[in-house]
Short mmCIF file of C-alpha atoms in Angstrom, two decimals:
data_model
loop_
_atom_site.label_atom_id
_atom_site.label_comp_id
_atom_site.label_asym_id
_atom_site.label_seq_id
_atom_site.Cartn_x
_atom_site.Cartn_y
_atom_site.Cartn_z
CA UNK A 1 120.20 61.34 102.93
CA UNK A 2 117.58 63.24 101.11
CA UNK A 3 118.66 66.36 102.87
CA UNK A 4 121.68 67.08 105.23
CA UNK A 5 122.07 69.54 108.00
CA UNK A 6 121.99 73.18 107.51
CA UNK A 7 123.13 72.60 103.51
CA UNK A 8 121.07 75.07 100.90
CA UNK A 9 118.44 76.41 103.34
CA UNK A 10 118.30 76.55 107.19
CA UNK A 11 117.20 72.96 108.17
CA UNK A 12 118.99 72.04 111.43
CA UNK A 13 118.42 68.36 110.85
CA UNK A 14 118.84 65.54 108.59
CA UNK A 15 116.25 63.86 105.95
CA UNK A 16 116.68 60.55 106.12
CA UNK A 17 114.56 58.48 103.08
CA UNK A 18 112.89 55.23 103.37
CA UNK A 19 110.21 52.41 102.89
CA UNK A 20 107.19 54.27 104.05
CA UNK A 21 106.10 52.21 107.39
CA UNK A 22 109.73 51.03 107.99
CA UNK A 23 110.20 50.71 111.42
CA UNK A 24 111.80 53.82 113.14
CA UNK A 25 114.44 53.05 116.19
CA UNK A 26 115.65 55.69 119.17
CA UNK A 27 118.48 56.33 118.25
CA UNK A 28 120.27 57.01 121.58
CA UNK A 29 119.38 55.28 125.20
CA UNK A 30 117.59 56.05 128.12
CA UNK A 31 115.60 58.39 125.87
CA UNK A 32 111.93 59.73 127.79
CA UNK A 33 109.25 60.56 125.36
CA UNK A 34 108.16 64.18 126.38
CA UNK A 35 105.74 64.33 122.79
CA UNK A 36 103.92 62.34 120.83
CA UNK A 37 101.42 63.15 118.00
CA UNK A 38 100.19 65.72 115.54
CA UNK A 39 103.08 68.15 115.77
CA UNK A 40 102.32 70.47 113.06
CA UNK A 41 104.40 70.52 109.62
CA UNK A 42 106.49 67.54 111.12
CA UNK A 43 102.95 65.44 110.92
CA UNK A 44 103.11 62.18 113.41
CA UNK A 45 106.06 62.92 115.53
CA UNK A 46 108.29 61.70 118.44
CA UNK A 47 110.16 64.18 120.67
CA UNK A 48 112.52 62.24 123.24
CA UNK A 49 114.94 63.96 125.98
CA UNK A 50 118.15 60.98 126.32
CA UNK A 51 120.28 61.40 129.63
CA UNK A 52 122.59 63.67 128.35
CA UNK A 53 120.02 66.03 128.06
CA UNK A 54 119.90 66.31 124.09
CA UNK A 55 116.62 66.28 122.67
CA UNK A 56 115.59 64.57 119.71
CA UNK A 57 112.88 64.59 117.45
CA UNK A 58 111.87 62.41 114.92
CA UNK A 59 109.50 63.86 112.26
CA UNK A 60 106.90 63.01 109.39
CA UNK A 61 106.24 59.51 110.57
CA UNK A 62 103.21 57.65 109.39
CA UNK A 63 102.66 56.13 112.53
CA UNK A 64 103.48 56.49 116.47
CA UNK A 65 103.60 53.66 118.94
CA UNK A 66 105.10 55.50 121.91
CA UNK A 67 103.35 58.02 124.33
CA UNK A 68 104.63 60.81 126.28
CA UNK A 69 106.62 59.34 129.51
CA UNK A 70 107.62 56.41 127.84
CA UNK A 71 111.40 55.02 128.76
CA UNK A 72 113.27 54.28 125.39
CA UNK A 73 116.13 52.26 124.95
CA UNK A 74 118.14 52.35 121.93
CA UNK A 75 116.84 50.70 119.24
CA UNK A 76 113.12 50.38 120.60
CA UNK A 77 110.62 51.43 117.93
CA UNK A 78 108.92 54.29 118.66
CA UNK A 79 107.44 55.01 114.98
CA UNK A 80 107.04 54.37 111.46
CA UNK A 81 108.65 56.50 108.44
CA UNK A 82 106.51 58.26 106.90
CA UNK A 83 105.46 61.36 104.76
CA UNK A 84 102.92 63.33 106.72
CA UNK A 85 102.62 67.19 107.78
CA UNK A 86 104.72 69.30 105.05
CA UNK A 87 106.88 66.54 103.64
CA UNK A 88 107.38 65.66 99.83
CA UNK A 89 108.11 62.28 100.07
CA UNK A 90 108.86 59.26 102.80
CA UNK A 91 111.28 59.99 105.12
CA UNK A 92 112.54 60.57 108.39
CA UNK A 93 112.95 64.09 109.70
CA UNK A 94 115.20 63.84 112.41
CA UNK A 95 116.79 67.00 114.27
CA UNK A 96 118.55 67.40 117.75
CA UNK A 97 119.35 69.75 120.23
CA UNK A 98 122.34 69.76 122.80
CA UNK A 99 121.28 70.38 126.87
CA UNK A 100 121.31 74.13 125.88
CA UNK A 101 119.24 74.38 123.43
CA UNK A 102 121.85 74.28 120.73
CA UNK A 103 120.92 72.60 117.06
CA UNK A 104 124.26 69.60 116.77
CA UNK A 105 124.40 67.73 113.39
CA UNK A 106 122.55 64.42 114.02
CA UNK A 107 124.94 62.62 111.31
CA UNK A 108 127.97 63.13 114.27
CA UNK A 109 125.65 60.72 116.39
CA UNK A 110 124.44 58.49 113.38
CA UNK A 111 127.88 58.09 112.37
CA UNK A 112 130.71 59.05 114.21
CA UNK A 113 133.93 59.23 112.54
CA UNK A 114 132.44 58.96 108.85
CA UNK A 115 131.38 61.37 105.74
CA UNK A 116 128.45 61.54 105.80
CA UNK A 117 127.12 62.09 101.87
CA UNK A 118 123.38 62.29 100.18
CA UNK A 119 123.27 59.05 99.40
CA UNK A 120 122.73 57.61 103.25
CA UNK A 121 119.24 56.38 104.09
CA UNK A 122 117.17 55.13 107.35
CA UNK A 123 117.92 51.70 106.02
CA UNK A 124 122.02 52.78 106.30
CA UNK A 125 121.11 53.66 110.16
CA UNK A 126 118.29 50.68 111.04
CA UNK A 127 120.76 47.88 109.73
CA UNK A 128 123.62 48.73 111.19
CA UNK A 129 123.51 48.85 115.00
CA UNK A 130 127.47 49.81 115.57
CA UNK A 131 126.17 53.34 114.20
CA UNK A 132 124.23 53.80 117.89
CA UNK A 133 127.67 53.23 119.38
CA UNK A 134 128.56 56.82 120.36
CA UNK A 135 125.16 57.04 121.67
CA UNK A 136 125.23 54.72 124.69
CA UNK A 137 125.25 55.70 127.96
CA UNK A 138 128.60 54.80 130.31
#
């Protein structure tokens, strides 16, 4: 993890590093795309609303193959890491917000139960599907 949540500088989300083009997965299921596009300093991005009502968005990607009212299951590509907008470097930008609005710590949804530490990557969370566990709907 290139950067964690809300550690040195306000950045309620995680930076996740990668392969540039590495395929990028929703991470959570029955996700709707509401955005998908040029979304300013977060370059190519996907922003998704799953049925809990937490919305997620997936930054800097350097491509988008999803449009807006799109059904996502988890683990359905919607993207491609990558470094555009303000970005230093390939990676995933990925942040979420509870029903009310309310930055949560996308590493408690990556990987429930675990420390989560800087050295995590996309790769950790593409390859390893048990990490979408907590996600799944009932």
């Amino acid at each position: 993890m290139s950067s964690m949540f809300n550690r040195g500088r306000v950045h309620p989300a995680i930076d996740l590093a990668g392969r540039l083009g590495s395929p990028v997965m929703a991470t959570s299921n029955t996700q709707v795309v509401t955005f998908a596009g040029w979304y300013g300093g977060y370059g190519n991005a996907v922003i998704t609303r799953d049925a809990q009502g937490r919305v997620h968005l997936y930054g800097h990607l350097s491509a988008v193959n999803t449009k807006p009212g799109s059904m996502l299951a988890q683990g359905d590509r919607l993207g491609a890491l990558g470094s555009t907008g303000f970005s230093t470097g390939p990676h995933v930008h990925y942040e979420v917000k509870d029903a009310s609005g309310r930055h949560i710590d996308p590493a408690t949804l990556l990987f429930p139960g675990r420390v989560v530490t800087a050295g995590f990557t996309w790769t950790d969370v593409r390859l390893r599907p048990e990490a979408f566990a907590a996600n799944s709907n009932p």
